[in-house]
Coordinates of C-alpha atoms in Angstrom, one line a residue:
Chain S
V17 CA 2.6 6.5 14.4
D18 CA 0.2 3.5 12.5
E19 CA 1.4 2.8 9.5
R20 CA -0.8 5.0 7.1
A21 CA 0.0 8.3 8.7
R22 CA 3.8 7.3 8.0
A23 CA 3.1 6.3 3.9
I24 CA 1.9 10.0 3.7
E25 CA 4.8 11.4 5.6
A26 CA 6.5 9.3 2.9
V27 CA 4.2 10.7 -0.5
Y28 CA 5.4 13.8 1.0
R29 CA 8.8 14.1 1.6
E30 CA 9.7 11.8 -1.8
R31 CA 6.7 14.5 -3.8
Y32 CA 6.9 17.8 -2.5
S33 CA 8.6 19.8 -5.4
R34 CA 5.7 18.0 -7.5
F35 CA 3.5 19.4 -4.7
R36 CA 5.1 23.1 -4.8
D37 CA 5.4 22.8 -8.0
V38 CA 2.0 22.1 -8.9
L39 CA 0.6 24.8 -5.9
V40 CA 2.5 26.8 -7.3
S41 CA 1.2 26.6 -10.4
L42 CA -1.8 26.6 -9.9
T43 CA -2.3 29.5 -6.8
G44 CA -0.3 31.8 -9.0
S45 CA 2.2 32.9 -5.4
R46 CA 5.2 30.8 -3.8
E47 CA 4.4 32.1 -0.4
V48 CA 0.6 30.6 -1.7
G49 CA 0.9 27.1 -2.8
S50 CA 3.5 26.1 -0.6
D51 CA 0.7 26.8 2.4
A52 CA -1.4 25.3 0.2
V53 CA 1.4 22.0 0.1
Q54 CA 1.7 22.0 4.1
E55 CA -2.0 22.4 4.5
T56 CA -2.6 19.7 2.0
F57 CA -1.1 17.1 4.0
A58 CA -1.8 18.0 7.3
Q59 CA -5.9 17.5 6.6
A60 CA -4.3 14.0 4.5
L61 CA -2.9 13.1 8.4
R62 CA -6.3 14.5 10.0
D63 CA -8.4 12.5 8.0
R64 CA -6.9 9.3 7.1
Q65 CA -8.4 7.4 8.5
S66 CA -11.2 8.0 5.7
F67 CA -8.5 7.3 2.6
R68 CA -11.0 3.5 1.8
G69 CA -8.0 2.6 -0.5
E70 CA -10.4 3.5 -4.2
G71 CA -7.6 4.8 -6.1
S72 CA -3.8 5.4 -5.0
L73 CA -3.3 6.5 -2.2
E74 CA -1.5 10.0 -3.6
A75 CA -3.6 9.4 -5.9
W76 CA -6.3 10.4 -2.6
I77 CA -3.4 13.5 -1.0
W78 CA -3.9 14.7 -4.6
R79 CA -7.6 15.4 -4.8
I80 CA -7.3 17.5 -1.2
A81 CA -4.6 19.4 -3.1
V82 CA -6.6 20.7 -5.5
R83 CA -9.0 21.2 -3.2
T84 CA -6.8 23.0 -1.1
A85 CA -5.8 25.2 -3.5
G86 CA -9.2 25.4 -4.7
K87 CA -9.9 27.5 -1.6
Q88 CA -6.6 29.1 -1.2
R89 CA -7.5 31.0 -4.3
A90 CA -10.9 31.8 -3.2
E91 CA -9.7 32.9 0.1
R92 CA -7.0 35.4 -1.7
G93 CA -8.1 36.8 -4.4
S94 CA -9.2 34.4 -7.0
Y95 CA -6.7 34.9 -10.1
E96 CA -8.7 32.5 -13.2
F97 CA -11.2 35.9 -13.4
S98 CA -10.3 38.9 -12.2
S99 CA -11.5 41.4 -13.3
N100 CA -9.3 42.4 -15.5
G101 CA -10.6 39.7 -17.9
A102 CA -10.1 35.7 -17.0
V103 CA -5.9 34.8 -16.0
A104 CA -4.6 31.8 -14.8
P105 CA -1.6 31.6 -12.7
S106 CA 1.9 31.8 -13.6
P107 CA 2.6 28.1 -13.4
A108 CA 6.3 27.6 -10.5
W109 CA 8.6 27.7 -14.1
S110 CA 7.4 30.2 -15.4
D111 CA 10.8 31.4 -16.0
L112 CA 12.2 28.8 -17.4
D113 CA 10.1 28.5 -19.8
P114 CA 7.9 31.0 -20.5
E115 CA 6.5 30.4 -24.2
L116 CA 5.4 27.4 -23.0
A117 CA 4.6 28.8 -19.5
E118 CA 2.0 31.3 -21.2
A119 CA 0.7 28.7 -23.5
V120 CA -0.3 26.5 -20.8
R121 CA -2.1 29.6 -18.7
S122 CA -4.2 30.2 -22.4
L123 CA -5.3 27.0 -21.8
A124 CA -8.9 26.1 -20.2
P125 CA -8.5 26.0 -16.4
R126 CA -9.9 21.3 -16.8
Q127 CA -7.0 21.3 -19.4
R128 CA -4.9 22.9 -17.0
L129 CA -5.2 21.5 -14.1
M130 CA -4.9 17.7 -15.7
V131 CA -1.7 18.8 -17.1
F132 CA 0.2 20.2 -14.6
L133 CA -1.3 16.5 -12.5
H134 CA 0.5 14.4 -15.7
Y135 CA 3.2 15.9 -16.8
F136 CA 4.7 17.6 -13.7
A137 CA 2.7 15.0 -10.9
D138 CA 3.1 12.3 -13.5
L139 CA 0.1 10.5 -12.4
S140 CA -0.6 8.2 -14.2
Y141 CA -4.6 8.6 -16.9
A142 CA -6.3 6.5 -14.8
D143 CA -5.1 8.9 -11.3
V144 CA -6.1 12.0 -12.6
A145 CA -9.6 10.7 -14.0
N146 CA -9.5 10.1 -9.8
V147 CA -8.5 13.0 -8.9
C148 CA -10.6 15.3 -11.3
S149 CA -14.0 12.8 -10.6
V150 CA -13.8 11.7 -15.0
S151 CA -12.7 8.7 -16.6
E152 CA -10.0 7.8 -17.6
G153 CA -11.5 7.8 -21.4
T154 CA -12.1 11.8 -20.3
V155 CA -9.2 12.4 -19.5
A156 CA -7.6 10.9 -22.6
A157 CA -9.6 13.6 -23.9
T158 CA -9.0 16.4 -22.0
L159 CA -4.7 15.9 -23.1
S160 CA -5.5 16.0 -26.4
Q161 CA -7.4 18.4 -26.6
A162 CA -5.2 20.9 -24.4
R163 CA -1.6 19.1 -26.3
D164 CA -2.9 19.9 -29.6
A165 CA -3.8 23.9 -28.5
L166 CA -0.3 23.9 -27.2
L167 CA 1.0 23.1 -29.5
N168 CA -0.9 25.6 -31.8
T169 CA -0.7 27.7 -28.9
L170 CA 3.6 27.2 -29.1
K171 CA 3.4 26.9 -33.1
A172 CA 1.6 30.0 -33.8
K173 CA 4.6 31.2 -31.7
E174 CA 7.4 30.4 -34.2
F175 CA 5.9 31.8 -37.2
Q176 CA 5.6 35.8 -35.4
P177 CA 7.5 38.4 -36.7
Chain B
M30 CA 4.6 17.7 -37.1
T31 CA 2.8 14.6 -36.5
S32 CA 1.6 14.3 -33.4
Q33 CA 3.8 11.6 -31.7
F34 CA 6.9 13.6 -32.6
N35 CA 4.7 16.2 -30.8
R36 CA 3.8 15.3 -27.6
S37 CA 6.5 14.0 -26.8
D38 CA 8.7 17.3 -27.5
L39 CA 6.1 18.6 -25.3
E40 CA 6.6 15.9 -22.8
R41 CA 10.5 16.6 -22.9
R42 CA 10.4 20.1 -22.5
F43 CA 7.6 20.3 -19.5
R44 CA 9.7 17.2 -17.9
A45 CA 12.8 19.9 -17.5
L46 CA 10.9 22.1 -16.2
R47 CA 10.5 19.8 -13.1
S48 CA 12.5 21.0 -10.2
D49 CA 13.9 19.3 -7.2
N50 CA 13.9 21.8 -4.5
T51 CA 13.1 19.9 -0.7
R52 CA 14.7 22.1 1.0
E53 CA 11.3 23.3 2.0
L54 CA 10.4 20.1 3.7
D55 CA 9.0 20.3 6.9
W56 CA 6.6 17.7 8.0
G57 CA 7.2 19.0 11.6
D58 CA 5.0 21.3 10.8
V59 CA 2.3 19.4 8.8
R60 CA 2.0 17.3 12.5
R61 CA 1.6 20.3 14.2
R62 CA -1.9 21.7 11.3
A63 CA -3.3 18.3 11.7
G64 CA -3.0 19.0 15.5
E65 CA -0.9 15.3 16.0
P66 CA 1.6 14.6 19.4
T67 CA 4.6 16.2 18.9
P68 CA 6.7 13.0 19.2
H69 CA 9.0 13.3 22.5
R70 CA 13.1 13.0 21.6
P71 CA 14.7 11.1 24.9
L72 CA 17.3 13.2 26.6
H73 CA 20.0 13.3 23.6
L74 CA 20.6 10.1 25.0
R75 CA 19.8 7.2 22.0
W76 CA 22.3 5.1 24.1
G77 CA 21.2 5.5 27.1
F78 CA 18.0 4.7 26.6
A79 CA 19.4 1.5 25.1
V80 CA 21.7 0.9 28.1
G81 CA 18.7 2.3 29.8
L82 CA 16.6 -0.7 28.2
A83 CA 19.5 -3.4 28.8
L84 CA 19.9 -2.4 32.0
L85 CA 16.1 -3.3 32.1
L86 CA 15.6 -6.5 30.5
G87 CA 19.1 -7.6 31.3
S88 CA 18.8 -8.0 34.8
G89 CA 15.0 -10.5 33.9
F90 CA 17.2 -12.5 31.1
G91 CA 20.7 -11.9 33.8
F92 CA 23.0 -9.9 31.6
V93 CA 24.1 -6.4 32.8
L94 CA 25.8 -4.0 29.9
G95 CA 29.0 -5.9 29.8
S96 CA 28.0 -8.6 28.1
S97 CA 24.9 -6.8 25.7
N98 CA 26.1 -9.5 22.6
T99 CA 25.2 -12.7 24.3
P100 CA 23.6 -14.5 22.1
S101 CA 20.1 -14.7 21.4
G102 CA 17.7 -16.9 22.7
S103 CA 17.6 -16.4 26.4
A104 CA 14.4 -16.4 28.5
A105 CA 13.1 -13.1 28.8
R106 CA 9.6 -11.5 31.5
G107 CA 7.3 -11.0 30.1
G108 CA 5.6 -7.0 29.3
E109 CA 8.6 -5.7 27.5
L110 CA 8.4 -4.5 23.9
G111 CA 11.8 -3.5 22.4
F112 CA 15.7 -4.4 20.5
L113 CA 18.5 -5.4 23.6
P114 CA 21.5 -4.2 20.6
A115 CA 23.3 -7.0 19.1
R116 CA 27.5 -5.8 19.4
G117 CA 28.1 -3.1 17.1
W118 CA 23.9 -1.7 16.8
N119 CA 22.2 1.3 17.8
V120 CA 18.9 1.5 19.2
L121 CA 17.3 4.2 20.1
Q122 CA 13.0 3.1 21.0
E123 CA 10.1 5.5 22.7
A124 CA 6.8 4.6 24.3
T125 CA 4.6 7.4 20.9
T126 CA 0.6 7.5 20.8
T127 CA -0.7 8.6 17.7
T128 CA -4.3 8.6 19.7
A129 CA -4.9 8.4 22.9
K130 CA -7.3 5.2 22.6
R131 CA -4.2 3.5 20.8
P132 CA -0.2 3.7 22.5
V133 CA 1.6 1.8 19.5
R134 CA 4.8 2.2 20.2
Q135 CA 7.8 1.9 18.4
A136 CA 11.9 1.1 18.1
I137 CA 14.4 1.5 15.8
A138 CA 17.8 -0.7 14.8
S139 CA 20.5 0.1 13.1
N140 CA 23.6 -0.5 12.6
V141 CA 24.7 3.0 11.4
P142 CA 25.1 5.5 13.3
L143 CA 21.4 6.5 13.8
R144 CA 21.7 10.6 12.4
P145 CA 20.4 12.9 14.8
E146 CA 17.3 14.6 13.1
D147 CA 15.3 11.1 13.1
D148 CA 12.8 10.7 15.6
A149 CA 11.9 7.5 17.2
D150 CA 9.1 7.7 15.6
G151 CA 8.2 7.1 11.5
L152 CA 10.7 5.7 10.2
P153 CA 14.5 7.4 10.5
Y154 CA 13.9 8.7 6.8
S155 CA 17.5 11.0 7.2
T156 CA 19.6 7.6 8.4
L157 CA 18.2 5.4 5.8
S158 CA 18.5 8.9 2.6
S159 CA 22.4 7.3 2.9
L160 CA 22.7 4.3 4.0
P161 CA 25.6 2.1 2.8
R162 CA 26.1 -0.9 0.7
H163 CA 25.9 -3.0 4.0
G164 CA 23.9 -0.8 5.8
V165 CA 20.9 -2.7 7.3
V166 CA 17.8 -0.9 9.9
L167 CA 14.7 -2.2 11.2
V168 CA 11.6 -0.7 13.1
A169 CA 9.9 -2.3 14.9
K170 CA 6.9 -1.2 15.4
F171 CA 3.8 -2.8 18.4
T172 CA 0.9 -2.5 18.4
P173 CA -1.8 -3.6 21.4
I174 CA -4.6 -6.0 19.7
R175 CA -8.1 -5.0 21.6
G176 CA -10.0 -8.4 22.3
E177 CA -9.4 -12.0 21.3
R178 CA -7.2 -12.7 18.5
D179 CA -5.5 -15.5 17.8
S180 CA -1.3 -15.3 18.2
K181 CA -0.1 -15.8 14.8
G182 CA 3.5 -15.2 14.6
N183 CA 6.7 -17.3 17.3
M184 CA 10.1 -15.5 18.1
P185 CA 12.3 -14.9 17.4
L186 CA 10.8 -14.3 13.0
R187 CA 12.8 -15.0 10.5
L188 CA 14.4 -12.9 7.5
R189 CA 13.8 -16.0 5.8
D190 CA 10.1 -15.2 5.6
A191 CA 9.7 -11.3 4.9
A192 CA 8.4 -9.8 2.1
P193 CA 10.3 -7.5 -0.3
Q194 CA 8.4 -4.1 -1.1
V195 CA 8.3 -3.9 -5.2
E196 CA 5.6 -1.2 -5.2
P197 CA 8.0 1.5 -6.8
S198 CA 5.9 4.2 -4.2
A199 CA 6.9 2.3 -1.4
Q200 CA 10.9 2.4 -2.1
V201 CA 12.4 5.3 0.6
R202 CA 15.3 6.1 -1.8
P203 CA 14.2 5.7 -5.6
A204 CA 17.9 6.8 -6.9
R205 CA 20.0 3.7 -4.8
P206 CA 16.9 1.4 -4.0
L207 CA 17.2 0.3 -0.4
G208 CA 16.5 -3.6 -0.1
Q209 CA 13.0 -3.0 1.6
Y210 CA 10.7 -6.0 3.9
T211 CA 8.6 -6.8 6.0
L212 CA 8.0 -8.8 8.2
R213 CA 4.2 -9.6 10.5
A214 CA 3.2 -11.0 13.4
D215 CA 0.4 -11.2 16.3
L216 CA 3.0 -12.2 19.9
N217 CA 2.1 -11.6 22.8
G218 CA -1.0 -9.2 23.0
Y219 CA 0.8 -6.6 20.3
A220 CA 0.5 -6.6 16.9
V221 CA 3.8 -7.1 15.4
D222 CA 5.5 -4.6 11.8
V223 CA 8.8 -4.6 11.1
G224 CA 10.4 -2.9 7.9
L225 CA 13.6 -4.3 7.1
Y226 CA 16.1 -1.3 5.3
F227 CA 18.5 -3.0 3.7
G228 CA 21.6 -0.7 2.0
T229 CA 21.2 -2.7 -1.3
R230 CA 19.0 -4.9 -3.1
R231 CA 21.2 -8.4 -2.2
P232 CA 22.0 -7.3 0.5
A233 CA 25.5 -10.2 2.1
P234 CA 24.4 -12.9 3.5
E235 CA 26.6 -11.8 6.6
V236 CA 25.2 -8.8 6.5
T237 CA 20.8 -10.3 6.8
T238 CA 23.0 -12.8 9.7
A239 CA 23.7 -9.0 11.7
A240 CA 20.3 -9.1 10.6
Q241 CA 18.5 -11.8 11.7
Q242 CA 21.2 -11.6 15.5
Q243 CA 19.7 -8.1 16.1
L244 CA 15.9 -9.7 15.9
D245 CA 17.2 -12.3 17.8
R246 CA 16.7 -9.3 20.0
L247 CA 13.3 -8.0 19.3
V248 CA 11.4 -8.4 22.3
V249 CA 7.8 -9.0 22.0
G250 CA 7.1 -10.2 26.0
S251 CA 9.5 -13.5 26.0
V252 CA 12.1 -14.5 23.4
R253 CA 13.0 -18.8 22.6
A254 CA 15.8 -20.1 22.0
S255 CA 15.9 -21.1 18.4
N256 CA 18.9 -22.9 16.1
P257 CA 21.1 -21.7 14.5
V258 CA 20.6 -18.5 13.2
E259 CA 21.7 -18.7 9.5
D260 CA 18.0 -21.1 9.9
R261 CA 16.1 -17.9 9.9
A262 CA 18.2 -15.6 8.2
L263 CA 18.7 -17.6 4.4
P264 CA 18.2 -16.8 1.6
I265 CA 16.3 -14.0 2.6
R266 CA 14.1 -13.9 -0.9
P267 CA 15.2 -10.7 -3.3
A268 CA 13.5 -7.3 -2.7
G269 CA 12.3 -6.6 -5.9
A270 CA 10.9 -9.5 -6.5
P271 CA 7.2 -10.6 -6.8
Q272 CA 6.8 -11.0 -2.6
T273 CA 4.9 -14.3 -0.7
P274 CA 0.7 -14.5 -1.3
A275 CA 0.4 -13.8 2.6
G276 CA 0.2 -10.0 3.2
A277 CA 1.3 -9.5 -0.8
R278 CA 1.3 -5.8 -2.7
A279 CA 3.1 -6.6 -5.7
T280 CA 1.9 -7.3 -9.4
S281 CA 2.0 -11.1 -9.8
R282 CA 0.2 -12.9 -12.4
I283 CA -0.7 -16.2 -9.5
I284 CA -2.3 -15.2 -7.0
D285 CA -2.4 -18.2 -3.5
R286 CA -3.0 -16.4 -1.2
T287 CA -5.4 -18.5 1.8
F288 CA -8.3 -16.2 3.4
R289 CA -10.1 -17.6 6.9
C290 CA -13.6 -16.6 7.1
T291 CA -16.6 -16.4 8.2
P292 CA -19.6 -16.9 7.3
V293 CA -23.6 -15.5 8.5
A294 CA -24.3 -17.4 11.2
V295 CA -27.7 -19.1 11.0
G296 CA -29.3 -19.8 14.2
D297 CA -28.8 -23.0 16.3
G298 CA -24.7 -22.4 16.2
L299 CA -25.2 -22.8 11.8
H300 CA -23.7 -21.0 9.8
D301 CA -24.8 -20.4 6.2
L302 CA -22.5 -21.3 3.2
E303 CA -22.6 -21.5 -0.7
V304 CA -20.4 -22.8 -2.5
I305 CA -21.5 -22.0 -6.5
A306 CA -20.0 -23.1 -10.6
L307 CA -21.4 -21.8 -13.2
P308 CA -18.9 -22.3 -16.6
L309 CA -19.1 -20.2 -19.1
G310 CA -21.7 -19.1 -21.0
S311 CA -24.6 -20.5 -17.6
H312 CA -27.4 -18.7 -16.5
E313 CA -27.4 -17.5 -13.4
F314 CA -31.5 -17.8 -12.1
Q315 CA -33.3 -15.5 -14.6
N316 CA -30.0 -13.1 -15.2
P317 CA -30.5 -13.5 -19.0
N318 CA -26.1 -11.8 -18.8
P319 CA -24.6 -15.4 -19.4
S320 CA -21.4 -16.6 -16.9
P321 CA -17.7 -15.3 -18.3
G322 CA -17.0 -18.7 -14.9
F323 CA -17.8 -17.8 -11.9
L324 CA -16.3 -19.0 -9.2
S325 CA -17.7 -18.6 -5.0
L326 CA -18.5 -18.7 -2.0
G327 CA -20.9 -17.1 -0.8
S328 CA -22.6 -16.8 2.9
G329 CA -26.3 -14.7 3.6
G330 CA -28.2 -15.1 0.4
L331 CA -27.5 -13.6 -3.2
S332 CA -26.5 -9.9 -2.7
P333 CA -23.3 -8.0 -3.9
T334 CA -22.1 -7.9 -0.7
S335 CA -22.5 -12.4 1.1
E336 CA -19.6 -13.2 -1.5
L337 CA -17.3 -14.2 0.7
V338 CA -13.9 -15.5 -2.2
S339 CA -15.2 -15.4 -6.0
V340 CA -13.7 -15.5 -8.7
R341 CA -14.6 -13.6 -12.5
A342 CA -14.0 -14.6 -14.8
A343 CA -14.4 -11.8 -16.9
A344 CA -17.2 -8.6 -16.3
W345 CA -20.6 -9.9 -16.0
E346 CA -23.7 -8.3 -14.4
R347 CA -24.6 -10.6 -11.9
F348 CA -26.8 -8.1 -10.4
R349 CA -29.1 -6.2 -11.6
N350 CA -26.8 -2.2 -12.8
R351 CA -24.1 -4.3 -11.0
R352 CA -21.5 -4.6 -13.4
V353 CA -18.5 -5.8 -11.6
L354 CA -15.8 -6.4 -13.5
E355 CA -13.5 -9.4 -13.7
G356 CA -10.8 -10.8 -11.2
V357 CA -10.4 -12.3 -7.8
Y358 CA -13.0 -10.8 -4.5
V359 CA -12.6 -11.6 -0.6
S360 CA -14.5 -10.4 1.2
G361 CA -12.9 -7.8 3.8
G362 CA -15.3 -8.0 6.1
R363 CA -15.7 -11.4 6.9
C364 CA -12.3 -13.2 5.5
V365 CA -9.2 -12.2 6.6
S366 CA -5.3 -13.8 5.8
T367 CA -4.2 -16.5 7.1
R368 CA -0.5 -19.2 6.7
A369 CA -3.5 -22.1 7.9
S370 CA -2.6 -25.0 4.6
V371 CA -5.6 -26.0 2.6
R372 CA -5.1 -28.7 -0.3
L373 CA -6.2 -27.3 -3.1
S374 CA -7.6 -31.3 -4.1
A375 CA -11.0 -32.6 -3.7
T376 CA -9.2 -35.0 -2.2
G377 CA -12.2 -36.1 0.4
L378 CA -14.7 -34.9 -1.5
A379 CA -17.3 -36.6 -3.1
G380 CA -17.1 -37.7 -6.1
P381 CA -18.1 -38.0 -9.6
P382 CA -17.3 -34.0 -10.3
V383 CA -20.5 -31.3 -11.2
Q384 CA -19.3 -30.2 -14.7
W385 CA -22.3 -27.4 -15.3
S386 CA -23.6 -24.7 -13.4
E387 CA -24.5 -25.6 -9.7
N388 CA -25.6 -23.9 -6.2
K389 CA -24.3 -26.1 -2.9
S390 CA -25.6 -25.3 0.0
C391 CA -23.0 -26.7 2.5
P392 CA -24.5 -25.5 6.5
V393 CA -21.5 -24.6 8.5
R394 CA -20.1 -24.0 12.1
G395 CA -17.5 -21.8 12.6
R396 CA -15.1 -20.0 10.6
V397 CA -14.1 -22.0 7.3
L398 CA -10.7 -22.0 5.7
V399 CA -10.8 -20.7 2.4
R400 CA -7.8 -21.5 -0.5
V401 CA -8.0 -19.1 -3.8
R402 CA -5.2 -20.4 -6.9
A403 CA -5.5 -18.1 -9.6
V404 CA -3.7 -17.4 -13.2
L405 CA -4.4 -14.0 -14.2
Q406 CA -4.5 -12.8 -17.9
A407 CA -1.1 -10.6 -16.6
P408 CA 0.3 -8.8 -13.3
A409 CA -2.0 -7.5 -11.4
R410 CA -1.6 -5.9 -8.2
W411 CA -3.0 -7.4 -4.7
Q412 CA -5.1 -4.5 -3.2
Q413 CA -8.5 -2.3 -1.8
L414 CA -10.8 -2.7 -4.5
D415 CA -13.7 -0.8 -3.0
R416 CA -15.9 -1.1 -0.1
T417 CA -16.3 -4.6 0.6
Y418 CA -13.8 -6.1 -1.1
V419 CA -10.1 -6.7 -1.7
G420 CA -8.8 -8.4 -4.7
A421 CA -6.7 -8.6 -8.2
R422 CA -8.7 -7.2 -10.6
R423 CA -7.5 -8.7 -13.8
S424 CA -9.7 -11.9 -16.2
V425 CA -8.8 -14.8 -14.9
V426 CA -7.3 -17.8 -16.5
E427 CA -7.8 -20.2 -14.7
A428 CA -8.2 -20.8 -10.5
A429 CA -9.5 -23.3 -8.0
L430 CA -11.2 -23.0 -4.6
A431 CA -10.8 -24.7 -2.6
I432 CA -12.4 -24.8 1.0
K433 CA -12.4 -26.9 4.6
S434 CA -13.7 -26.4 7.5
E435 CA -10.6 -26.3 11.4
R436 CA -11.3 -30.1 10.7
K437 CA -13.0 -31.1 7.6
P438 CA -12.5 -30.7 3.5
I439 CA -16.5 -28.6 2.2
A440 CA -15.6 -28.2 -1.4
F441 CA -13.5 -28.3 -4.1
V442 CA -14.1 -26.2 -7.5
E443 CA -12.3 -25.1 -10.2
L444 CA -12.8 -23.1 -13.3
G445 CA -11.0 -24.5 -16.3
P446 CA -8.7 -22.4 -19.1
A447 CA -12.1 -22.8 -21.4
G448 CA -14.4 -21.1 -18.8
K449 CA -16.3 -25.2 -17.8
T450 CA -16.1 -25.9 -14.1
R451 CA -15.6 -29.2 -12.0
L452 CA -17.1 -29.0 -8.5
W453 CA -16.8 -31.7 -5.5
T454 CA -17.9 -30.3 -1.8
A455 CA -18.7 -32.9 1.3
S456 CA -21.5 -35.0 1.1
G457 CA -23.3 -32.5 3.9
C458 CA -24.0 -30.1 1.9
S459 CA -26.9 -30.5 -0.8

């Protein structure tokens, strides 16, 4: 096995839970999300020679993961734009903190993606920027907006009778 | 609530939701989906395989199984690859093929029993994740070298030359970090890449020495007699400390690396070589943007990809609409890391040094050795920076480049903390 395949395997073994949590959250299905993780790493293995070292290997795999999740979503029915309104998928941990899950679901898709990548995948601003093909400044601004939106939603819930 | 308070509160809340379930891990499924060949397990006969190899090689070494703990240093026949097991060690080795055109062989040696779920192909994660403090696992990979390439290593390999892996992402067992090291060498037509894993970041000298004894029994075509084993094993560098310049991947404030570079050929056996020193505030040709303090060894004209090795004290738009960031840049395509020795001094060059903006042409025959030493403002990782260059991206406080042919010094150039430069060149430069 070449070094790059080994490195991909290392990312898989060390970060599997992160990938699964995020992809389950992005696809709204445990089954689809888990399948997307396997598919992500299979594609990373197939395309490993095209990794040019611009940014971290993990960020490169996350790019594939986000793309794969989008593809799976498209193939298995869109959750974002269902016929009865824009409904985001439930995060993988909805049952653990339903309040926060609901707040995250109310975010704009890009804000939600960056929240997942930064807070769950543990990616730095630079890596999130790499995954989303935007600048670090955009990541910082988007996350700041997302945090404000989340806090406003959570605060509003607090004062609800 | 302040914004800061809210933010950390949110972060805590998110962190609490992270799961750590690895039960669903199935790397085999990933490989199958990717169309990778499934590794062939050697008939449950790890020891059998080891014994077979020992017998096979032993016949060439002049010993048999019962004496497989024979001290290292015997001669071997050419062509064999793998580990001969030292006393108390387990060996697992197998030929694998990454692609049909590129056969790679791998061998694993361990002083603890290898877990049954580990293959000879890939890292033995199960064994590594439960490696005790005294445990050692060596993973050697042999890749045939295509074409002609200089042999860049001697057998037996020395543990004291091993570079510690310090990147957190490379740590196999983050919860209880292993002492992870790598050793690389080109030997007898193979690129040999040995990963060394100790159960603790600071292995005891006796553990390190035992690991060296097993490393001595690595066979890559031939083994040579050598000095006492401790001389090759100790002292091992502390895991977590910066690596040696060659092959280093850790962050460091000081870059000190040597490369063998191939300049662009211009005919008649001559290669184009240009040494450039641009002190802070000086202008290069018609460039309206002043230099931030710039040293360069270039070849093949003036273009964004013509630099073999360069140092920029700060970001600078040297070419129109191409703002290049600060740091140390080395052409990945034209330069390879080398352990060759290059003195970082102007000895043998004509003085006094040029202290203003200068561009000297020094045509050479063949390749050149370049040593670059730079003190960065903050630690930076040596990595691929873009398609053309590898290097470290960080503001440079001071730097020096020494350039020589295989025999003679060609140039020496310095960049001081105040942005001043001094350039010495050989008499053949103009």
